[in-house]
Amino acid sequence: MDLPDPIAQAVQPLFDALPLDEAMTELAPRKGAPDELKAIVRKIIKEPPIAENLPLQSALWLYIDELDLSHEISQTLKDDTGSYWHGIMHRREGDFSNSHYWFNRAGQHPAMAALPGYDGHALVDEVAAARPANPRDVVRKQQEEWANLFAWCANQ
């Protein structure tokens, strides 16, 4: 993931504790993160490059399956990026119609154009059909989606 140095340094403790290929492995998580991961994120979101970037904060809570905390932030973001994080959060909680609604509000987000063959609505439908089995190929799409949008937000 191509991140600016200050953001990369701020999030590295989380990525060390929970590498991307081990994060978000449940399409619709049944429980939130362990206290250790929540503490890491609480510390990271106080770091200057993250403290001022609400989309990144929302993303970090999603990364550790803390959907309610992500939702609190994403619903305050009144732009296409906030709508995209909001749509991802609702998909992960299993509210697929609401996820489609937020992806419609986000429109064709520039971050997603960089993912070949990506279609947020198609991923919602794929997750709806695949859960609770969590097939690796669908989980990987979710992880790539998250990484791409996170990097895009970090570079704005």
mmCIF file with all atom_site columns, C-alpha atoms in Angstrom:
data_model
loop_
_atom_site.group_PDB
_atom_site.id
_atom_site.type_symbol
_atom_site.label_atom_id
_atom_site.label_alt_id
_atom_site.label_comp_id
_atom_site.label_asym_id
_atom_site.label_entity_id
_atom_site.label_seq_id
_atom_site.pdbx_PDB_ins_code
_atom_site.Cartn_x
_atom_site.Cartn_y
_atom_site.Cartn_z
_atom_site.occupancy
_atom_site.B_iso_or_equiv
_atom_site.pdbx_formal_charge
_atom_site.auth_seq_id
_atom_site.auth_comp_id
_atom_site.auth_asym_id
_atom_site.auth_atom_id
_atom_site.pdbx_PDB_model_num
ATOM 1   C CA . MET A 1 1   ? 0.000   0.000   0.000   1.00 0.00 ? 1   MET A CA 1
ATOM 2   C CA . ASP A 1 2   ? 1.406   3.360   -1.014  1.00 0.00 ? 2   ASP A CA 1
ATOM 3   C CA . LEU A 1 3   ? 1.003   5.639   2.011   1.00 0.00 ? 3   LEU A CA 1
ATOM 4   C CA . PRO A 1 4   ? 2.670   8.944   2.898   1.00 0.00 ? 4   PRO A CA 1
ATOM 5   C CA . ASP A 1 5   ? 5.449   8.362   5.438   1.00 0.00 ? 5   ASP A CA 1
ATOM 6   C CA . PRO A 1 6   ? 3.722   10.010  8.439   1.00 0.00 ? 6   PRO A CA 1
ATOM 7   C CA . ILE A 1 7   ? 0.590   7.941   7.938   1.00 0.00 ? 7   ILE A CA 1
ATOM 8   C CA . ALA A 1 8   ? 2.543   4.751   7.221   1.00 0.00 ? 8   ALA A CA 1
ATOM 9   C CA . GLN A 1 9   ? 4.493   5.238   10.448  1.00 0.00 ? 9   GLN A CA 1
ATOM 10  C CA . ALA A 1 10  ? 1.327   5.967   12.432  1.00 0.00 ? 10  ALA A CA 1
ATOM 11  C CA . VAL A 1 11  ? -0.508  2.825   11.265  1.00 0.00 ? 11  VAL A CA 1
ATOM 12  C CA . GLN A 1 12  ? 2.470   0.445   11.300  1.00 0.00 ? 12  GLN A CA 1
ATOM 13  C CA . PRO A 1 13  ? 1.792   -0.817  14.849  1.00 0.00 ? 13  PRO A CA 1
ATOM 14  C CA . LEU A 1 14  ? -1.666  -1.922  13.743  1.00 0.00 ? 14  LEU A CA 1
ATOM 15  C CA . PHE A 1 15  ? -0.381  -3.566  10.571  1.00 0.00 ? 15  PHE A CA 1
ATOM 16  C CA . ASP A 1 16  ? 2.282   -5.340  12.646  1.00 0.00 ? 16  ASP A CA 1
ATOM 17  C CA . ALA A 1 17  ? -0.351  -6.631  15.083  1.00 0.00 ? 17  ALA A CA 1
ATOM 18  C CA . LEU A 1 18  ? -2.865  -7.485  12.354  1.00 0.00 ? 18  LEU A CA 1
ATOM 19  C CA . PRO A 1 19  ? -1.479  -7.752  8.807   1.00 0.00 ? 19  PRO A CA 1
ATOM 20  C CA . LEU A 1 20  ? -3.890  -6.960  5.984   1.00 0.00 ? 20  LEU A CA 1
ATOM 21  C CA . ASP A 1 21  ? -4.188  -10.588 4.894   1.00 0.00 ? 21  ASP A CA 1
ATOM 22  C CA . GLU A 1 22  ? -5.384  -11.456 8.422   1.00 0.00 ? 22  GLU A CA 1
ATOM 23  C CA . ALA A 1 23  ? -7.762  -8.484  8.780   1.00 0.00 ? 23  ALA A CA 1
ATOM 24  C CA . MET A 1 24  ? -11.451 -8.435  7.888   1.00 0.00 ? 24  MET A CA 1
ATOM 25  C CA . THR A 1 25  ? -11.500 -12.194 7.277   1.00 0.00 ? 25  THR A CA 1
ATOM 26  C CA . GLU A 1 26  ? -15.186 -12.377 8.166   1.00 0.00 ? 26  GLU A CA 1
ATOM 27  C CA . LEU A 1 27  ? -17.423 -10.787 5.572   1.00 0.00 ? 27  LEU A CA 1
ATOM 28  C CA . ALA A 1 28  ? -19.941 -9.966  8.307   1.00 0.00 ? 28  ALA A CA 1
ATOM 29  C CA . PRO A 1 29  ? -18.101 -10.074 11.636  1.00 0.00 ? 29  PRO A CA 1
ATOM 30  C CA . ARG A 1 30  ? -19.939 -11.543 14.577  1.00 0.00 ? 30  ARG A CA 1
ATOM 31  C CA . LYS A 1 31  ? -17.882 -9.730  17.189  1.00 0.00 ? 31  LYS A CA 1
ATOM 32  C CA . GLY A 1 32  ? -15.593 -6.745  17.457  1.00 0.00 ? 32  GLY A CA 1
ATOM 33  C CA . ALA A 1 33  ? -11.889 -6.590  18.053  1.00 0.00 ? 33  ALA A CA 1
ATOM 34  C CA . PRO A 1 34  ? -9.936  -7.714  21.083  1.00 0.00 ? 34  PRO A CA 1
ATOM 35  C CA . ASP A 1 35  ? -9.060  -4.963  23.557  1.00 0.00 ? 35  ASP A CA 1
ATOM 36  C CA . GLU A 1 36  ? -5.428  -5.005  22.403  1.00 0.00 ? 36  GLU A CA 1
ATOM 37  C CA . LEU A 1 37  ? -6.372  -3.983  18.852  1.00 0.00 ? 37  LEU A CA 1
ATOM 38  C CA . LYS A 1 38  ? -8.864  -1.373  20.039  1.00 0.00 ? 38  LYS A CA 1
ATOM 39  C CA . ALA A 1 39  ? -6.128  0.181   22.182  1.00 0.00 ? 39  ALA A CA 1
ATOM 40  C CA . ILE A 1 40  ? -3.772  0.329   19.190  1.00 0.00 ? 40  ILE A CA 1
ATOM 41  C CA . VAL A 1 41  ? -6.400  2.075   17.053  1.00 0.00 ? 41  VAL A CA 1
ATOM 42  C CA . ARG A 1 42  ? -7.303  4.504   19.851  1.00 0.00 ? 42  ARG A CA 1
ATOM 43  C CA . LYS A 1 43  ? -3.651  5.506   20.020  1.00 0.00 ? 43  LYS A CA 1
ATOM 44  C CA . ILE A 1 44  ? -3.261  5.778   16.240  1.00 0.00 ? 44  ILE A CA 1
ATOM 45  C CA . ILE A 1 45  ? -6.295  8.026   15.761  1.00 0.00 ? 45  ILE A CA 1
ATOM 46  C CA . LYS A 1 46  ? -4.704  10.547  18.122  1.00 0.00 ? 46  LYS A CA 1
ATOM 47  C CA . GLU A 1 47  ? -1.592  10.788  15.910  1.00 0.00 ? 47  GLU A CA 1
ATOM 48  C CA . PRO A 1 48  ? -1.495  14.094  13.965  1.00 0.00 ? 48  PRO A CA 1
ATOM 49  C CA . PRO A 1 49  ? -1.791  12.665  10.451  1.00 0.00 ? 49  PRO A CA 1
ATOM 50  C CA . ILE A 1 50  ? -4.777  10.508  11.445  1.00 0.00 ? 50  ILE A CA 1
ATOM 51  C CA . ALA A 1 51  ? -6.422  12.779  14.020  1.00 0.00 ? 51  ALA A CA 1
ATOM 52  C CA . GLU A 1 52  ? -7.329  15.225  11.267  1.00 0.00 ? 52  GLU A CA 1
ATOM 53  C CA . ASN A 1 53  ? -8.506  12.601  8.777   1.00 0.00 ? 53  ASN A CA 1
ATOM 54  C CA . LEU A 1 54  ? -11.921 11.217  9.716   1.00 0.00 ? 54  LEU A CA 1
ATOM 55  C CA . PRO A 1 55  ? -12.163 8.871   6.704   1.00 0.00 ? 55  PRO A CA 1
ATOM 56  C CA . LEU A 1 56  ? -8.967  7.137   7.860   1.00 0.00 ? 56  LEU A CA 1
ATOM 57  C CA . GLN A 1 57  ? -10.349 6.841   11.376  1.00 0.00 ? 57  GLN A CA 1
ATOM 58  C CA . SER A 1 58  ? -13.525 5.233   10.063  1.00 0.00 ? 58  SER A CA 1
ATOM 59  C CA . ALA A 1 59  ? -11.392 2.870   7.984   1.00 0.00 ? 59  ALA A CA 1
ATOM 60  C CA . LEU A 1 60  ? -9.217  1.836   10.910  1.00 0.00 ? 60  LEU A CA 1
ATOM 61  C CA . TRP A 1 61  ? -12.253 0.841   12.973  1.00 0.00 ? 61  TRP A CA 1
ATOM 62  C CA . LEU A 1 62  ? -13.525 -1.206  10.012  1.00 0.00 ? 62  LEU A CA 1
ATOM 63  C CA . TYR A 1 63  ? -10.124 -2.863  9.724   1.00 0.00 ? 63  TYR A CA 1
ATOM 64  C CA . ILE A 1 64  ? -10.510 -4.348  13.214  1.00 0.00 ? 64  ILE A CA 1
ATOM 65  C CA . ASP A 1 65  ? -14.237 -5.162  12.820  1.00 0.00 ? 65  ASP A CA 1
ATOM 66  C CA . GLU A 1 66  ? -15.489 -2.378  15.096  1.00 0.00 ? 66  GLU A CA 1
ATOM 67  C CA . LEU A 1 67  ? -18.440 -1.536  12.891  1.00 0.00 ? 67  LEU A CA 1
ATOM 68  C CA . ASP A 1 68  ? -20.311 0.715   15.332  1.00 0.00 ? 68  ASP A CA 1
ATOM 69  C CA . LEU A 1 69  ? -17.271 2.935   15.876  1.00 0.00 ? 69  LEU A CA 1
ATOM 70  C CA . SER A 1 70  ? -16.688 3.136   12.131  1.00 0.00 ? 70  SER A CA 1
ATOM 71  C CA . HIS A 1 71  ? -20.360 3.977   11.601  1.00 0.00 ? 71  HIS A CA 1
ATOM 72  C CA . GLU A 1 72  ? -20.283 6.829   14.120  1.00 0.00 ? 72  GLU A CA 1
ATOM 73  C CA . ILE A 1 73  ? -17.620 8.495   12.000  1.00 0.00 ? 73  ILE A CA 1
ATOM 74  C CA . SER A 1 74  ? -18.704 7.587   8.470   1.00 0.00 ? 74  SER A CA 1
ATOM 75  C CA . GLN A 1 75  ? -22.233 8.875   8.972   1.00 0.00 ? 75  GLN A CA 1
ATOM 76  C CA . THR A 1 76  ? -20.825 12.337  9.734   1.00 0.00 ? 76  THR A CA 1
ATOM 77  C CA . LEU A 1 77  ? -18.884 12.466  6.453   1.00 0.00 ? 77  LEU A CA 1
ATOM 78  C CA . LYS A 1 78  ? -21.039 14.198  3.861   1.00 0.00 ? 78  LYS A CA 1
ATOM 79  C CA . ASP A 1 79  ? -18.976 13.468  0.753   1.00 0.00 ? 79  ASP A CA 1
ATOM 80  C CA . ASP A 1 80  ? -18.517 10.584  -1.689  1.00 0.00 ? 80  ASP A CA 1
ATOM 81  C CA . THR A 1 81  ? -15.667 9.115   0.364   1.00 0.00 ? 81  THR A CA 1
ATOM 82  C CA . GLY A 1 82  ? -17.732 9.108   3.538   1.00 0.00 ? 82  GLY A CA 1
ATOM 83  C CA . SER A 1 83  ? -20.570 7.481   1.630   1.00 0.00 ? 83  SER A CA 1
ATOM 84  C CA . TYR A 1 84  ? -18.200 4.771   0.427   1.00 0.00 ? 84  TYR A CA 1
ATOM 85  C CA . TRP A 1 85  ? -16.917 3.963   3.916   1.00 0.00 ? 85  TRP A CA 1
ATOM 86  C CA . HIS A 1 86  ? -20.534 4.039   5.099   1.00 0.00 ? 86  HIS A CA 1
ATOM 87  C CA . GLY A 1 87  ? -21.542 1.578   2.367   1.00 0.00 ? 87  GLY A CA 1
ATOM 88  C CA . ILE A 1 88  ? -18.707 -0.784  3.231   1.00 0.00 ? 88  ILE A CA 1
ATOM 89  C CA . MET A 1 89  ? -19.674 -0.672  6.906   1.00 0.00 ? 89  MET A CA 1
ATOM 90  C CA . HIS A 1 90  ? -23.316 -1.537  6.150   1.00 0.00 ? 90  HIS A CA 1
ATOM 91  C CA . ARG A 1 91  ? -22.261 -4.389  3.865   1.00 0.00 ? 91  ARG A CA 1
ATOM 92  C CA . ARG A 1 92  ? -20.062 -5.780  6.625   1.00 0.00 ? 92  ARG A CA 1
ATOM 93  C CA . GLU A 1 93  ? -22.922 -5.626  9.131   1.00 0.00 ? 93  GLU A CA 1
ATOM 94  C CA . GLY A 1 94  ? -25.140 -7.503  6.697   1.00 0.00 ? 94  GLY A CA 1
ATOM 95  C CA . ASP A 1 95  ? -27.466 -4.593  5.831   1.00 0.00 ? 95  ASP A CA 1
ATOM 96  C CA . PHE A 1 96  ? -27.133 -5.068  2.084   1.00 0.00 ? 96  PHE A CA 1
ATOM 97  C CA . SER A 1 97  ? -29.907 -2.748  0.895   1.00 0.00 ? 97  SER A CA 1
ATOM 98  C CA . ASN A 1 98  ? -28.458 0.072   2.988   1.00 0.00 ? 98  ASN A CA 1
ATOM 99  C CA . SER A 1 99  ? -25.017 -0.686  1.574   1.00 0.00 ? 99  SER A CA 1
ATOM 100 C CA . HIS A 1 100 ? -26.380 -0.356  -1.971  1.00 0.00 ? 100 HIS A CA 1
ATOM 101 C CA . TYR A 1 101 ? -27.983 2.953   -0.966  1.00 0.00 ? 101 TYR A CA 1
ATOM 102 C CA . TRP A 1 102 ? -24.661 4.392   0.229   1.00 0.00 ? 102 TRP A CA 1
ATOM 103 C CA . PHE A 1 103 ? -22.756 3.089   -2.800  1.00 0.00 ? 103 PHE A CA 1
ATOM 104 C CA . ASN A 1 104 ? -25.360 4.837   -4.992  1.00 0.00 ? 104 ASN A CA 1
ATOM 105 C CA . ARG A 1 105 ? -24.736 8.061   -3.063  1.00 0.00 ? 105 ARG A CA 1
ATOM 106 C CA . ALA A 1 106 ? -20.979 7.662   -3.483  1.00 0.00 ? 106 ALA A CA 1
ATOM 107 C CA . GLY A 1 107 ? -21.276 7.195   -7.212  1.00 0.00 ? 107 GLY A CA 1
ATOM 108 C CA . GLN A 1 108 ? -18.203 6.248   -9.219  1.00 0.00 ? 108 GLN A CA 1
ATOM 109 C CA . HIS A 1 109 ? -15.531 6.925   -6.584  1.00 0.00 ? 109 HIS A CA 1
ATOM 110 C CA . PRO A 1 110 ? -12.074 7.693   -8.071  1.00 0.00 ? 110 PRO A CA 1
ATOM 111 C CA . ALA A 1 111 ? -10.352 5.322   -5.633  1.00 0.00 ? 111 ALA A CA 1
ATOM 112 C CA . MET A 1 112 ? -12.382 2.393   -6.880  1.00 0.00 ? 112 MET A CA 1
ATOM 113 C CA . ALA A 1 113 ? -11.629 3.127   -10.529 1.00 0.00 ? 113 ALA A CA 1
ATOM 114 C CA . ALA A 1 114 ? -8.064  1.951   -9.817  1.00 0.00 ? 114 ALA A CA 1
ATOM 115 C CA . LEU A 1 115 ? -9.244  -1.579  -8.971  1.00 0.00 ? 115 LEU A CA 1
ATOM 116 C CA . PRO A 1 116 ? -9.610  -3.588  -12.186 1.00 0.00 ? 116 PRO A CA 1
ATOM 117 C CA . GLY A 1 117 ? -13.061 -5.110  -12.496 1.00 0.00 ? 117 GLY A CA 1
ATOM 118 C CA . TYR A 1 118 ? -14.255 -3.683  -9.172  1.00 0.00 ? 118 TYR A CA 1
ATOM 119 C CA . ASP A 1 119 ? -17.968 -3.051  -8.743  1.00 0.00 ? 119 ASP A CA 1
ATOM 120 C CA . GLY A 1 120 ? -19.119 -2.160  -5.228  1.00 0.00 ? 120 GLY A CA 1
ATOM 121 C CA . HIS A 1 121 ? -22.691 -3.265  -5.899  1.00 0.00 ? 121 HIS A CA 1
ATOM 122 C CA . ALA A 1 122 ? -21.535 -6.606  -7.283  1.00 0.00 ? 122 ALA A CA 1
ATOM 123 C CA . LEU A 1 123 ? -19.388 -7.112  -4.172  1.00 0.00 ? 123 LEU A CA 1
ATOM 124 C CA . VAL A 1 124 ? -22.400 -6.424  -1.947  1.00 0.00 ? 124 VAL A CA 1
ATOM 125 C CA . ASP A 1 125 ? -24.338 -9.116  -3.788  1.00 0.00 ? 125 ASP A CA 1
ATOM 126 C CA . GLU A 1 126 ? -21.378 -11.498 -3.675  1.00 0.00 ? 126 GLU A CA 1
ATOM 127 C CA . VAL A 1 127 ? -20.999 -11.024 0.085   1.00 0.00 ? 127 VAL A CA 1
ATOM 128 C CA . ALA A 1 128 ? -24.739 -11.521 0.612   1.00 0.00 ? 128 ALA A CA 1
ATOM 129 C CA . ALA A 1 129 ? -24.542 -14.841 -1.215  1.00 0.00 ? 129 ALA A CA 1
ATOM 130 C CA . ALA A 1 130 ? -21.256 -15.979 0.335   1.00 0.00 ? 130 ALA A CA 1
ATOM 131 C CA . ARG A 1 131 ? -21.637 -15.310 4.026   1.00 0.00 ? 131 ARG A CA 1
ATOM 132 C CA . PRO A 1 132 ? -21.216 -16.879 6.518   1.00 0.00 ? 132 PRO A CA 1
ATOM 133 C CA . ALA A 1 133 ? -18.816 -19.149 4.619   1.00 0.00 ? 133 ALA A CA 1
ATOM 134 C CA . ASN A 1 134 ? -16.254 -16.325 4.134   1.00 0.00 ? 134 ASN A CA 1
ATOM 135 C CA . PRO A 1 135 ? -14.699 -17.702 0.931   1.00 0.00 ? 135 PRO A CA 1
ATOM 136 C CA . ARG A 1 136 ? -11.109 -16.568 0.592   1.00 0.00 ? 136 ARG A CA 1
ATOM 137 C CA . ASP A 1 137 ? -11.599 -14.978 -2.849  1.00 0.00 ? 137 ASP A CA 1
ATOM 138 C CA . VAL A 1 138 ? -14.424 -12.744 -1.586  1.00 0.00 ? 138 VAL A CA 1
ATOM 139 C CA . VAL A 1 139 ? -12.533 -11.875 1.605   1.00 0.00 ? 139 VAL A CA 1
ATOM 140 C CA . ARG A 1 140 ? -9.547  -10.915 -0.555  1.00 0.00 ? 140 ARG A CA 1
ATOM 141 C CA . LYS A 1 141 ? -11.741 -8.560  -2.614  1.00 0.00 ? 141 LYS A CA 1
ATOM 142 C CA . GLN A 1 142 ? -12.904 -6.959  0.627   1.00 0.00 ? 142 GLN A CA 1
ATOM 143 C CA . GLN A 1 143 ? -9.312  -6.509  1.793   1.00 0.00 ? 143 GLN A CA 1
ATOM 144 C CA . GLU A 1 144 ? -8.244  -5.036  -1.558  1.00 0.00 ? 144 GLU A CA 1
ATOM 145 C CA . GLU A 1 145 ? -11.210 -2.666  -1.540  1.00 0.00 ? 145 GLU A CA 1
ATOM 146 C CA . TRP A 1 146 ? -10.298 -1.492  1.960   1.00 0.00 ? 146 TRP A CA 1
ATOM 147 C CA . ALA A 1 147 ? -6.579  -1.080  1.143   1.00 0.00 ? 147 ALA A CA 1
ATOM 148 C CA . ASN A 1 148 ? -7.295  0.840   -2.041  1.00 0.00 ? 148 ASN A CA 1
ATOM 149 C CA . LEU A 1 149 ? -9.737  3.274   -0.429  1.00 0.00 ? 149 LEU A CA 1
ATOM 150 C CA . PHE A 1 150 ? -7.500  3.674   2.629   1.00 0.00 ? 150 PHE A CA 1
ATOM 151 C CA . ALA A 1 151 ? -4.473  4.518   0.474   1.00 0.00 ? 151 ALA A CA 1
ATOM 152 C CA . TRP A 1 152 ? -6.530  6.933   -1.613  1.00 0.00 ? 152 TRP A CA 1
ATOM 153 C CA . CYS A 1 153 ? -7.758  8.720   1.548   1.00 0.00 ? 153 CYS A CA 1
ATOM 154 C CA . ALA A 1 154 ? -4.226  8.831   2.950   1.00 0.00 ? 154 ALA A CA 1
ATOM 155 C CA . ASN A 1 155 ? -2.907  10.483  -0.203  1.00 0.00 ? 155 ASN A CA 1
ATOM 156 C CA . GLN A 1 156 ? -5.536  13.223  -0.435  1.00 0.00 ? 156 GLN A CA 1
#
